[in-house]
CSV table of C-alpha atoms and ligand atoms in Angstrom, one decimal:
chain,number,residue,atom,x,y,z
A,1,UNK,CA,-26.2,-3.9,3.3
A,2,UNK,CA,-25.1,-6.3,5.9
A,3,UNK,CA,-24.1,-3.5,8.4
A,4,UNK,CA,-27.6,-2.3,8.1
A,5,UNK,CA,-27.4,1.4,7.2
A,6,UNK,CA,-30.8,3.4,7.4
A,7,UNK,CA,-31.9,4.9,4.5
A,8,UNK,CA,-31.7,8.6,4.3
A,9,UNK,CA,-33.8,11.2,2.5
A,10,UNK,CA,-32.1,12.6,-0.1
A,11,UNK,CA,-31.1,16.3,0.7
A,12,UNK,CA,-30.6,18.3,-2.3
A,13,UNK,CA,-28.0,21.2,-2.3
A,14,UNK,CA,-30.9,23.2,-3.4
A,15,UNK,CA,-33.0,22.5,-0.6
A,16,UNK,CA,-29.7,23.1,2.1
A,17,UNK,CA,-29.4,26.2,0.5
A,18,UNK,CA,-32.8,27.1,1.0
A,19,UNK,CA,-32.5,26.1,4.6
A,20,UNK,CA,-29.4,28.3,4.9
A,21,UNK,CA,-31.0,30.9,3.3
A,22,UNK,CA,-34.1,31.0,5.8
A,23,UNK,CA,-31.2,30.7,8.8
A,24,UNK,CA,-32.0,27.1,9.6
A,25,UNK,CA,-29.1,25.3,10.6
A,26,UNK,CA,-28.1,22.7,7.4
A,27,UNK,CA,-28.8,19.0,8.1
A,28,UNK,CA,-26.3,17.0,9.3
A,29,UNK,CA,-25.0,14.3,7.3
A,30,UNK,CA,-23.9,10.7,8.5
A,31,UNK,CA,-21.4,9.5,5.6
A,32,UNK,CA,-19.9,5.8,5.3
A,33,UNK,CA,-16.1,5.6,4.8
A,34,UNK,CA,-14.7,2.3,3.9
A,35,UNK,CA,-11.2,1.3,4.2
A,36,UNK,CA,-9.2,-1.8,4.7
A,37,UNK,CA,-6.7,-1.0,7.5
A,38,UNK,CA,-2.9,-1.9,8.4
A,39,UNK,CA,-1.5,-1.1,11.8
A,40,UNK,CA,-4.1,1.5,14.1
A,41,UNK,CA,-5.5,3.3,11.0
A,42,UNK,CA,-8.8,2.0,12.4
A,43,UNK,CA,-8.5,3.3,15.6
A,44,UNK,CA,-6.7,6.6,14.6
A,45,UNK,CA,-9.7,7.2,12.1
A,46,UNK,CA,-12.2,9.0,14.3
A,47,UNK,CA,-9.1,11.4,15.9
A,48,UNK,CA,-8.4,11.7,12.4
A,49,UNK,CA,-12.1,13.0,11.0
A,50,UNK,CA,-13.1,14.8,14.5
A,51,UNK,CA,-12.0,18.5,13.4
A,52,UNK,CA,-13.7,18.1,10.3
A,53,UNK,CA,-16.6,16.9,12.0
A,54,UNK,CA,-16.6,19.5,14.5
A,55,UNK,CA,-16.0,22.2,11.7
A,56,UNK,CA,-18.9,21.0,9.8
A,57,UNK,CA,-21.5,19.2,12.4
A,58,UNK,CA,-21.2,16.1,9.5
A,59,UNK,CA,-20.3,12.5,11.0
A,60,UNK,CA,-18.1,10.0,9.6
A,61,UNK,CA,-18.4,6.2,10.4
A,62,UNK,CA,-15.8,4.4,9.4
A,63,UNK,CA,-16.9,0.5,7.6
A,64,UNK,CA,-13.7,-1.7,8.3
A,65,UNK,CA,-12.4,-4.1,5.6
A,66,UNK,CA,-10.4,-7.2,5.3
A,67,UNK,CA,-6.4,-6.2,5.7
A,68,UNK,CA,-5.4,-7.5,2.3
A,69,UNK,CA,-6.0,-5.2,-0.6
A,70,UNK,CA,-7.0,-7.5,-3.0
A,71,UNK,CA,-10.1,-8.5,-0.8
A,72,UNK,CA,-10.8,-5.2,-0.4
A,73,UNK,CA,-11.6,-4.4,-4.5
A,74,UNK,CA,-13.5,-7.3,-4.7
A,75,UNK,CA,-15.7,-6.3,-1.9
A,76,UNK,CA,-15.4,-3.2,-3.6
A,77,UNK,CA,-16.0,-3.9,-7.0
A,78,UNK,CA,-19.4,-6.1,-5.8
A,79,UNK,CA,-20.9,-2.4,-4.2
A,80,UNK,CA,-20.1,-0.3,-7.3
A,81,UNK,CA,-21.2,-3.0,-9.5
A,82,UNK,CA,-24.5,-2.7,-7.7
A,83,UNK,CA,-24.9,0.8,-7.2
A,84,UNK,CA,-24.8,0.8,-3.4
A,85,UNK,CA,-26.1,4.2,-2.4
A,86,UNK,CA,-24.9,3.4,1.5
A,87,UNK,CA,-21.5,4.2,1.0
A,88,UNK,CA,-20.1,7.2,0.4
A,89,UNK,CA,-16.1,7.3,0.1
A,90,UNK,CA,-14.1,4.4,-1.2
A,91,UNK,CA,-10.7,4.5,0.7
A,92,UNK,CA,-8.9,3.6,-2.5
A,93,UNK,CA,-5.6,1.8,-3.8
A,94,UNK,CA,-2.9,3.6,-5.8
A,95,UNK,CA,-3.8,0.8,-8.8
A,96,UNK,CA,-7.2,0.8,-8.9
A,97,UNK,CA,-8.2,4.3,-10.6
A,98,UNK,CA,-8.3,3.0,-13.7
A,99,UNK,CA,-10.5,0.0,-13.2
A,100,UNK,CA,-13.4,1.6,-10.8
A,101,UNK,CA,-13.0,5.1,-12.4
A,102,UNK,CA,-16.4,4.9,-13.9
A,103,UNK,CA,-18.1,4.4,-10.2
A,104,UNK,CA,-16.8,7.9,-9.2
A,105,UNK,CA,-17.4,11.6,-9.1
A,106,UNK,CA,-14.8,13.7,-11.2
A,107,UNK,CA,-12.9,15.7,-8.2
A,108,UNK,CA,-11.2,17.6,-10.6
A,109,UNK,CA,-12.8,21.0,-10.0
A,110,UNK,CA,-13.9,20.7,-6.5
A,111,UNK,CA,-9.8,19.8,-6.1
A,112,UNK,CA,-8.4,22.5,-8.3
A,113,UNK,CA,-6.5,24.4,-5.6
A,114,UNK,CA,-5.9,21.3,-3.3
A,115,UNK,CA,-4.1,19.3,-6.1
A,116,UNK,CA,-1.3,21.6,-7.5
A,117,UNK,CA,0.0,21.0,-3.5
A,118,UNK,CA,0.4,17.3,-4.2
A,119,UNK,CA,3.3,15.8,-6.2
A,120,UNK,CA,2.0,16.0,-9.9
A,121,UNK,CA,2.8,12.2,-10.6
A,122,UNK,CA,0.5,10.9,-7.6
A,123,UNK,CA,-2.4,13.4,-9.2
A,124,UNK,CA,-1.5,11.8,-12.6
A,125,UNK,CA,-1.8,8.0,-11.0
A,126,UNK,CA,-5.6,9.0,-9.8
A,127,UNK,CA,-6.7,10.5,-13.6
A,128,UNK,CA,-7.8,8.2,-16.0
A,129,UNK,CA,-9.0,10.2,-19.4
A,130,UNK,CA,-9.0,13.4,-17.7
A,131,UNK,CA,-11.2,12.8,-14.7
A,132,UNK,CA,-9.6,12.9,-11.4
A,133,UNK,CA,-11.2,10.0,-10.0
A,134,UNK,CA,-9.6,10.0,-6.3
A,135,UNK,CA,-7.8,12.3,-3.9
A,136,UNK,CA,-4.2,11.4,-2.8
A,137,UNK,CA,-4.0,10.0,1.0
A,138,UNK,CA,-0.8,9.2,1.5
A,139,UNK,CA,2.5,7.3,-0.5
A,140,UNK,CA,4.1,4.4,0.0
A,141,UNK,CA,7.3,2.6,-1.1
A,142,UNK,CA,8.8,0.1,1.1
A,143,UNK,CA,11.8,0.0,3.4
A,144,UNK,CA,14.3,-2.5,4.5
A,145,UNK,CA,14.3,-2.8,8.0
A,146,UNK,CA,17.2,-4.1,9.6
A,147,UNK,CA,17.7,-4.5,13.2
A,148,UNK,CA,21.2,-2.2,14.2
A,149,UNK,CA,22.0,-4.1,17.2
A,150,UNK,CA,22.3,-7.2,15.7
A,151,UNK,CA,24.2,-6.1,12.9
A,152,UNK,CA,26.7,-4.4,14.7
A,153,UNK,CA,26.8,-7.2,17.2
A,154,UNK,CA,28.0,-9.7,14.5
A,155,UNK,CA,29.9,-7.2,13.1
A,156,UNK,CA,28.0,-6.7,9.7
A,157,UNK,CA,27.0,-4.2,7.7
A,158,UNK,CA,23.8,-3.3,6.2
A,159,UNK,CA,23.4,-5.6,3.0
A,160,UNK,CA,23.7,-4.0,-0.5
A,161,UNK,CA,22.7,-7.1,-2.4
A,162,UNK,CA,20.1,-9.8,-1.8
A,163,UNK,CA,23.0,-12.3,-2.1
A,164,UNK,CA,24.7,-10.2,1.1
A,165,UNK,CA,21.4,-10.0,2.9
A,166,UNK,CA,20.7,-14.2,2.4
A,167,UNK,CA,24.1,-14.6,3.9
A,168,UNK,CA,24.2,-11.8,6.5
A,169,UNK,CA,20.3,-13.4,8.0
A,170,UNK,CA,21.8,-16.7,7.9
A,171,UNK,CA,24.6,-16.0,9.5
A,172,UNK,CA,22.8,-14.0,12.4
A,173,UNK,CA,20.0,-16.2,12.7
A,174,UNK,CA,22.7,-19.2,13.2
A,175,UNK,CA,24.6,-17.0,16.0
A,176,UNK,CA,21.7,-16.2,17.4
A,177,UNK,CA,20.1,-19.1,17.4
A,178,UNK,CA,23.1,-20.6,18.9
A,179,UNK,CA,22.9,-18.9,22.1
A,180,UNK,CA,18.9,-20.1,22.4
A,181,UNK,CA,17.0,-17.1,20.5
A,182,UNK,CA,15.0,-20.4,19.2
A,183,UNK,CA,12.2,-18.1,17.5
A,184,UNK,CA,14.6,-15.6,15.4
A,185,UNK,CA,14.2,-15.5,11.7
A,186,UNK,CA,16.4,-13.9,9.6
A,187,UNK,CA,14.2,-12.3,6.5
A,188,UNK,CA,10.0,-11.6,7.0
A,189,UNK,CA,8.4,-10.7,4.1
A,190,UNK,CA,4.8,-10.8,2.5
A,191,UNK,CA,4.5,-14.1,0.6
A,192,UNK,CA,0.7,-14.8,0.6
A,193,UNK,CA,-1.2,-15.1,-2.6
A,194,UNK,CA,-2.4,-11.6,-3.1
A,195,UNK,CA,-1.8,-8.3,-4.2
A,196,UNK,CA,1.5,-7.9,-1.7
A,197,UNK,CA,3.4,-10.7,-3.2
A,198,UNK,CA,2.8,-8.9,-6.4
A,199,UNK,CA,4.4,-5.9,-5.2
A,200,UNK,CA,7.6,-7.8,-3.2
A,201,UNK,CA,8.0,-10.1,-6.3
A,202,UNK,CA,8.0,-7.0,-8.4
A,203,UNK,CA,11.4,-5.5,-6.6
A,204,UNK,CA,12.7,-8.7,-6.8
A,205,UNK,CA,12.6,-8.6,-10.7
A,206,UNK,CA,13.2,-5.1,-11.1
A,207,UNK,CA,16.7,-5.3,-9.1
A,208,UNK,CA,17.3,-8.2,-10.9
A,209,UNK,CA,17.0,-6.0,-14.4
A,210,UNK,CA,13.7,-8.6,-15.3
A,211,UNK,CA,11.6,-5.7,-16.0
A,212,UNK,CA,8.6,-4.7,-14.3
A,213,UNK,CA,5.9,-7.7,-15.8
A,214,UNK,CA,4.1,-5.5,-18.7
A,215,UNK,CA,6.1,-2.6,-19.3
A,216,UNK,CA,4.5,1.0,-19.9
A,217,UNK,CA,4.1,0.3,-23.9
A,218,UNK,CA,2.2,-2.6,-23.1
A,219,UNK,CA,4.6,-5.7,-23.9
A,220,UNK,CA,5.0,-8.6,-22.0
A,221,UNK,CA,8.1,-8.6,-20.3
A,222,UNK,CA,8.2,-11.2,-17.6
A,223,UNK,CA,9.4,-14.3,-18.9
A,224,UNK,CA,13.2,-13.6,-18.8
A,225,UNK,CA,16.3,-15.3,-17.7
A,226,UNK,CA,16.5,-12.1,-14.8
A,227,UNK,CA,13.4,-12.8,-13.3
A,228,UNK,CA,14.0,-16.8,-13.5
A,229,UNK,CA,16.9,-15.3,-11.2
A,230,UNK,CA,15.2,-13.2,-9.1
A,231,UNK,CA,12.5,-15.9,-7.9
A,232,UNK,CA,15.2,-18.6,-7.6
A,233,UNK,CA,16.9,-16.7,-5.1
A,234,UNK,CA,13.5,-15.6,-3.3
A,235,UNK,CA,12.8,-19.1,-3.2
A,236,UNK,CA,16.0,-20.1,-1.6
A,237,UNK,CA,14.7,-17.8,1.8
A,238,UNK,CA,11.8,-19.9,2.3
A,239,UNK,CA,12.4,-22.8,5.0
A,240,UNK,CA,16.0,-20.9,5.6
A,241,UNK,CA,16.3,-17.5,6.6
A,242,UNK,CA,12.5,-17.1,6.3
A,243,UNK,CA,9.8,-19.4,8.1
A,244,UNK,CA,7.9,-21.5,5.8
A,245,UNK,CA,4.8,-20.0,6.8
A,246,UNK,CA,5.6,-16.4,5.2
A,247,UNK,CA,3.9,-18.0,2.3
A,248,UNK,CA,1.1,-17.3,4.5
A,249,UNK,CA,2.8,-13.8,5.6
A,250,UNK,CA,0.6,-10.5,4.5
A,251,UNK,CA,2.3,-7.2,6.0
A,252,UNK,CA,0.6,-7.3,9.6
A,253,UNK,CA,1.9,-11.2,9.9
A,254,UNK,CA,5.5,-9.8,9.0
A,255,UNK,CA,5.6,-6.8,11.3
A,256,UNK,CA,4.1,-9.3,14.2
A,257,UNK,CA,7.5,-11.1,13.9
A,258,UNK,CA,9.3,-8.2,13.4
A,259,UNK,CA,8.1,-5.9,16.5
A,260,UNK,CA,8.4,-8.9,18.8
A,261,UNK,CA,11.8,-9.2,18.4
A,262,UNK,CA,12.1,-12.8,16.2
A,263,UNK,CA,13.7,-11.1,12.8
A,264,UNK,CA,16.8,-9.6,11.7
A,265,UNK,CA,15.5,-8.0,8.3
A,266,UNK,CA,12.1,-7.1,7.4
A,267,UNK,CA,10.4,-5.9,3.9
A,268,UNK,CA,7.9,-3.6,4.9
A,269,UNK,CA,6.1,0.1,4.2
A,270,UNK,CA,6.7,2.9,6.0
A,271,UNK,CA,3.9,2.4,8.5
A,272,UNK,CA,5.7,0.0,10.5
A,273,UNK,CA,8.2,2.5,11.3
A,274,UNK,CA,6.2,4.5,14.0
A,275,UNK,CA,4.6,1.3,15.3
A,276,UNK,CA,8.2,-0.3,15.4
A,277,UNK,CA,9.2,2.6,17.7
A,278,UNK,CA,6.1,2.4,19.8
A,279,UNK,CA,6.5,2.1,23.7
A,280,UNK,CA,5.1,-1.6,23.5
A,281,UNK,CA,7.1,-2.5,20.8
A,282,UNK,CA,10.1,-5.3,21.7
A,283,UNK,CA,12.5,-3.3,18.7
A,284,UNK,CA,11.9,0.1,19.9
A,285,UNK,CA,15.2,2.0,19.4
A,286,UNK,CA,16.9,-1.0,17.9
A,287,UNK,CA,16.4,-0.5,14.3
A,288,UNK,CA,16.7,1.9,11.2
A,289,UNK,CA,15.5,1.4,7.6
A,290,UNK,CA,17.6,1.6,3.9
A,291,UNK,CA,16.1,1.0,0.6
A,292,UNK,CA,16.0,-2.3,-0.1
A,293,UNK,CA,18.8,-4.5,-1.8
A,294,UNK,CA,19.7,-4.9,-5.6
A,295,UNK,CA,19.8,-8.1,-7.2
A,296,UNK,CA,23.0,-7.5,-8.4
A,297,UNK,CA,26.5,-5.7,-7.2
A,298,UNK,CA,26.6,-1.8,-8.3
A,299,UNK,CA,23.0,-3.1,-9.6
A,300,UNK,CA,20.0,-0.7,-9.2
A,301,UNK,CA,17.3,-1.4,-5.9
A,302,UNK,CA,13.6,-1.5,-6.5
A,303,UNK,CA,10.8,-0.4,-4.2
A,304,UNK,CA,7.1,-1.0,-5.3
A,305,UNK,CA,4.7,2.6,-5.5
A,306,UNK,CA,1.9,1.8,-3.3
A,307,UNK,CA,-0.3,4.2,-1.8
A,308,UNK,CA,-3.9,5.3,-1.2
A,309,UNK,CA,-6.7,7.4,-1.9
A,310,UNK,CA,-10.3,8.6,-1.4
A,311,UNK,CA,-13.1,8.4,-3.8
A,312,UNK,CA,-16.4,9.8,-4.0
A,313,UNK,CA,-19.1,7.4,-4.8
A,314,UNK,CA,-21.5,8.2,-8.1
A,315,UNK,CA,-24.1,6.3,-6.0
A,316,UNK,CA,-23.9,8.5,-2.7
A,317,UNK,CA,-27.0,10.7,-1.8
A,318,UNK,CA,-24.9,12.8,0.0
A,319,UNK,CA,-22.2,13.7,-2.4
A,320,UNK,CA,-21.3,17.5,-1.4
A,321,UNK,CA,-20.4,16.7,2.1
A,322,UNK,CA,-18.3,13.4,0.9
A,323,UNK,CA,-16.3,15.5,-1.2
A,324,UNK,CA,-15.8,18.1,1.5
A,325,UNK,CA,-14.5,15.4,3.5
A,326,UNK,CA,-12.0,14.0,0.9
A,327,UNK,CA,-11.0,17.2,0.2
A,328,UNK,CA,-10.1,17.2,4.3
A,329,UNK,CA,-8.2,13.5,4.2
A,330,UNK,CA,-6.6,14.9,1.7
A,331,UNK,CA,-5.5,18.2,2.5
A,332,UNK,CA,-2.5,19.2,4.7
A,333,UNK,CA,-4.1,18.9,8.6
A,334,UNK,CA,-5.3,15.4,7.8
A,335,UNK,CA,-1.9,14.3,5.8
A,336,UNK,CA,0.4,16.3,8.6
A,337,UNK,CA,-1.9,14.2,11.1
A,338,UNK,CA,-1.6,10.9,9.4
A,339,UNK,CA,2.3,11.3,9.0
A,340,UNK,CA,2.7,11.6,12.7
A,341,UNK,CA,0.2,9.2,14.4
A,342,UNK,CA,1.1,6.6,11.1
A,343,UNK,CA,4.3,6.9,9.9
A,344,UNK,CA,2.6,7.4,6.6
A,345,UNK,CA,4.2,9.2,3.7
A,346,UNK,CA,2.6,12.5,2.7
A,347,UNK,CA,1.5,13.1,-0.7
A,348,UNK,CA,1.8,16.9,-0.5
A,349,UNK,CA,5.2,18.1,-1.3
A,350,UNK,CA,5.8,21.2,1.3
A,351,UNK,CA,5.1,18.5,4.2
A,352,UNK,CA,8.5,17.1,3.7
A,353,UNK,CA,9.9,20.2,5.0
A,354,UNK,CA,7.7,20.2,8.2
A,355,UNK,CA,9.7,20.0,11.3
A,356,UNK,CA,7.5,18.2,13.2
A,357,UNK,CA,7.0,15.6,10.9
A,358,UNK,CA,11.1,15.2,10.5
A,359,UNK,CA,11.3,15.2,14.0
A,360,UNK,CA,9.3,12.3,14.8
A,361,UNK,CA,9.0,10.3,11.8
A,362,UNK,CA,12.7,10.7,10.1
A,363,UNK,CA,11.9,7.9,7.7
A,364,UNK,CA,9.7,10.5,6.2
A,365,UNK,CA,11.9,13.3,4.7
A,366,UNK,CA,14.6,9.7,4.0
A,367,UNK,CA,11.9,8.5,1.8
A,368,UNK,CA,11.0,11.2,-0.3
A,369,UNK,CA,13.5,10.2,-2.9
A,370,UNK,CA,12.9,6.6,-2.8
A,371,UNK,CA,9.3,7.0,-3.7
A,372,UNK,CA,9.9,9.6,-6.4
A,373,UNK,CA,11.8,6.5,-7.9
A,374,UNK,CA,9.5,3.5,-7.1
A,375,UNK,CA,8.6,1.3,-9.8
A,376,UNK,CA,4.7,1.7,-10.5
A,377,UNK,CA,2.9,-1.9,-11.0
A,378,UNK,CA,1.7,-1.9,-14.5
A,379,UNK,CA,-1.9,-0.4,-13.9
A,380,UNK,CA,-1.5,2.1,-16.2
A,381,UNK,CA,-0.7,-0.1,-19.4
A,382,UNK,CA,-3.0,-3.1,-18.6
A,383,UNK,CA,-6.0,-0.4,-17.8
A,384,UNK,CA,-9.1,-2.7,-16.8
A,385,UNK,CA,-7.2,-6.2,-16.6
A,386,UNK,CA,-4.8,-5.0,-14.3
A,387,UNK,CA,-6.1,-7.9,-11.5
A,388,UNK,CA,-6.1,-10.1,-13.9
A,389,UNK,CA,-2.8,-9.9,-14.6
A,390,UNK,CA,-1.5,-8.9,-11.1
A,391,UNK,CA,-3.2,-12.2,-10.0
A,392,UNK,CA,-2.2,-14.4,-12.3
A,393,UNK,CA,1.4,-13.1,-11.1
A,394,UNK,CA,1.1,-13.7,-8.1
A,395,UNK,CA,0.2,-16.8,-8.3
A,396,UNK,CA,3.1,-18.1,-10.3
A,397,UNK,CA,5.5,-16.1,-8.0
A,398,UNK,CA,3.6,-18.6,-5.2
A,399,UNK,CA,3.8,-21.4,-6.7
A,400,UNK,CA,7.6,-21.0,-7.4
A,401,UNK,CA,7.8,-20.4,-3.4
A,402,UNK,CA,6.0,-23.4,-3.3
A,403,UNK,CA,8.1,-25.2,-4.8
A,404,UNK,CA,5.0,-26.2,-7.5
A,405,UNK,CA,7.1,-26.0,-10.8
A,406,UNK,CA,10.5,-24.0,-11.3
A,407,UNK,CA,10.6,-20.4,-12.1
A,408,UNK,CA,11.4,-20.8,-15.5
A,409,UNK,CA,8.3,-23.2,-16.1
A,410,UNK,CA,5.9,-20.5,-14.1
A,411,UNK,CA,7.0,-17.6,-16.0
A,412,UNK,CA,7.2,-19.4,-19.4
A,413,UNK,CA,3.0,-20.3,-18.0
A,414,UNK,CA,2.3,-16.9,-17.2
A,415,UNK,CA,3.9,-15.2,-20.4
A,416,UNK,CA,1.3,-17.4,-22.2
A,417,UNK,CA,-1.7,-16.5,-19.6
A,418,UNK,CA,-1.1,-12.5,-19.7
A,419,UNK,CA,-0.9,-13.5,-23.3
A,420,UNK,CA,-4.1,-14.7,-23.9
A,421,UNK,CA,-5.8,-11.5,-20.8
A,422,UNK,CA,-4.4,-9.3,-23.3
A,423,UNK,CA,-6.0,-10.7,-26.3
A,424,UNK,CA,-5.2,-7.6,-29.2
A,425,UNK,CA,-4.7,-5.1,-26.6
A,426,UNK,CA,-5.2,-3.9,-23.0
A,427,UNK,CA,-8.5,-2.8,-22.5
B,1,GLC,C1,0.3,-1.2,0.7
B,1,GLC,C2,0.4,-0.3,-0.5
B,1,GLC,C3,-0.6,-0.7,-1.5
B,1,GLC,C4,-0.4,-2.2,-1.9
B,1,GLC,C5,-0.5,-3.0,-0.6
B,1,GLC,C6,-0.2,-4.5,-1.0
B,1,GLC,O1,-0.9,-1.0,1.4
B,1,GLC,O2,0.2,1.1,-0.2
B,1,GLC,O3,-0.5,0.1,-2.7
B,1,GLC,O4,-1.3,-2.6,-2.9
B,1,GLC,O5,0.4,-2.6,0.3
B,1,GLC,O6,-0.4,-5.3,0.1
């Protein structure tokens, strides 16, 4: 492995329980956690782990990865593939379960208490024929963010419609620009190639009424007139209200813009709230979130279900402590923890009543209900060619940005594309 882990000798249960037995202290274990990381997850990772570590003498080191999910599983999916014994716990993605299911230990039983706590469709997302492959983290479904002094400044009101927010950012960003705010944008998004344009382009078409790609029977939905509308008008932001290089955006390029001061509306997830109102932060105070717009009046608004996970490896040598450990990231200290330090949204439902949590992180209790409605991206239905098809999505969705080909030629493309991934079924 490149980070050069040691090899361990393999301790078998057996053997610790024969060591606990004879009243020798059990070995400690060193476990490898890897996990791609937004915002200060990486640095609020060994705060996280430490009672755990302290309660069971274990250590956790934490294996960074690239900030873009899509990186992540295939740096992922080349470990498994190989059988890489070094790492023990896969921090996970909400749309992966059913693609790397096979590379990890069924949590079912060692979760059987811990998982009636969590909201039973977030367990459902993590089973694939009836093994629960990874333990719930923490939820996400995104927010608009909007910056209240501006608003109320220019006397608007938070948009309802994408049409309302193209002409409120241009509007402010004009003013504003005006008076010699040279740098302020009105509308960051994530508009990179990769698995976040997949998830903004998703809303798009989903408030537009252009379905949600493959729907949950299976079908191809995507090449409609709705979603010709929906990437026409995302199109229209770039160059405009949006710099040209959010086609370069991911969600830490976004929030940079955001939290310096230099945009009026940002798409992003719910960890940006905390780090928004962060002492070093140039917006602290200054904004609120809403759900994000529809595409049309009265019309219904669309957030993406992201979301994360921990998974055993098959391949770890140290399996019992791993799974004592997810069992921790999973369970109510860690989540409580993670909600305050992160502004991340719990995944077990009696934390939305915590008063601590409402206290400091009131997007959290707001965003229950917009997460209990957020449009899944069609994992489920396309099982093992879900990146496939969330790639080839994305990159018609960038190339209409682009301006390479119209939205009705990219979509009448990809229609033929998913066609052919699909073959005589999902697989
Ligand atoms: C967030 C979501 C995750 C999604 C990713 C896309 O991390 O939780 O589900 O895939 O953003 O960039």
């Amino acid at each position: 492995m490149s980070f050069g882990v040691k090899g361990r000798a393999l301790r078998s249960a057996a053997f610790a329980a024969i060591l606990a037995a004879a009243g020798s202290p059990v070995l400690a274990d060193e476990l490898f956690y890897v996990s791609g990381a937004v915002g200060k997850a990486v640095e609020n990772f060994a705060t996280l782990v430490k009672p755990w570590e302290d309660a069971t003498g274990h250590k956790v080191t934490l294996v960074p990865m690239p900030a873009s999910t899509s990186d992540q599983f295939g740096q992922y999916r080349l470990w498994l593939a190989a059988g890489a014994a070094d790492i023990d716990l896969y921090q996970t993605d909400v749309i992966w379960a059913p693609q790397l299911a096979e590379h990890f230990v069924d949590l079912t039983e060692a979760a059987k208490d811990l998982a009636p706590t969590h909201f039973p469709s977030i367990i459902e997302s993590q089973t694939v024929d009836g093994k629960l492959v990874a333990l719930p983290i923490f939820t996400d479904a995104p927010a608009l963010y909007y910056r209240k002094d501006l608003l109320e400044k220019h006397g608007k009101s938070v948009p309802k419609t994408w049409a309302e927010l193209t002409a409120t950012a241009q509007a402010i960003q004009d003013a504003e620009r005006a008076e010699g705010k040279a740098d302020l944008w009105g509308f960051v998004w994530q508009g990179n190639a990769y698995e976040g344009l997949t998830c903004d382009a998703l809303e798009w078409v989903k408030s537009f009424g252009g379905g949600q790609i493959v729907e949950p029977d299976g079908s191809i939905s995507i090449n409609n007139e709705n979603a010709v509308a929906a990437l026409e008008t995302a199109k229209g932001w770039v160059g405009t209200i949006s710099p040209g290089g959010v086609l370069a955006y991911q969600e830490e390029e976004a929030r940079g813009v955001w939290q310096t001061g230099n945009a009026v509306f940002m798409r992003n997830w719910p960890y940006a709230y905390g780090l928004g109102n962060s002492d070093d932060s140039a917006v602290k105070g200054l904004f609120d979130v809403a759900p994000l717009p529809s595409g049309t009046e009265g019309g219904p608004s669309a957030a993406t279900l992201g979301g994360w996970n921990v998974a055993v490896s098959k391949y770890s040598t140290k399996q019992e402590a791993a799974i004592s450990l997810a069992l921790y990231l999973a369970g109510p200290e860690a989540q409580k923890a993670r909600a305050l330090s992160e502004s991340n949204l719990p995944t077990i439902v009696a934390l939305y009543d915590d008063a601590d949590i409402a206290a400091q992180q009131p997007i959290i209790p707001r965003w229950k209900e917009v997460f209990l409605q957020a449009v899944p991206r069609p994992s489920a239905p396309t099982k093992g060619k879900y990146n496939e098809v969330s790639a080839k999505f994305w990159s018609a969705v960038h190339n209409t940005l682009s301006g390479n080909g119209t939205a009705a030629e990219n979509l009448e493309l990809l229609e033929v594309e998913l066609s052919d991934i699909k073959g005589d079924g999902w697989k």
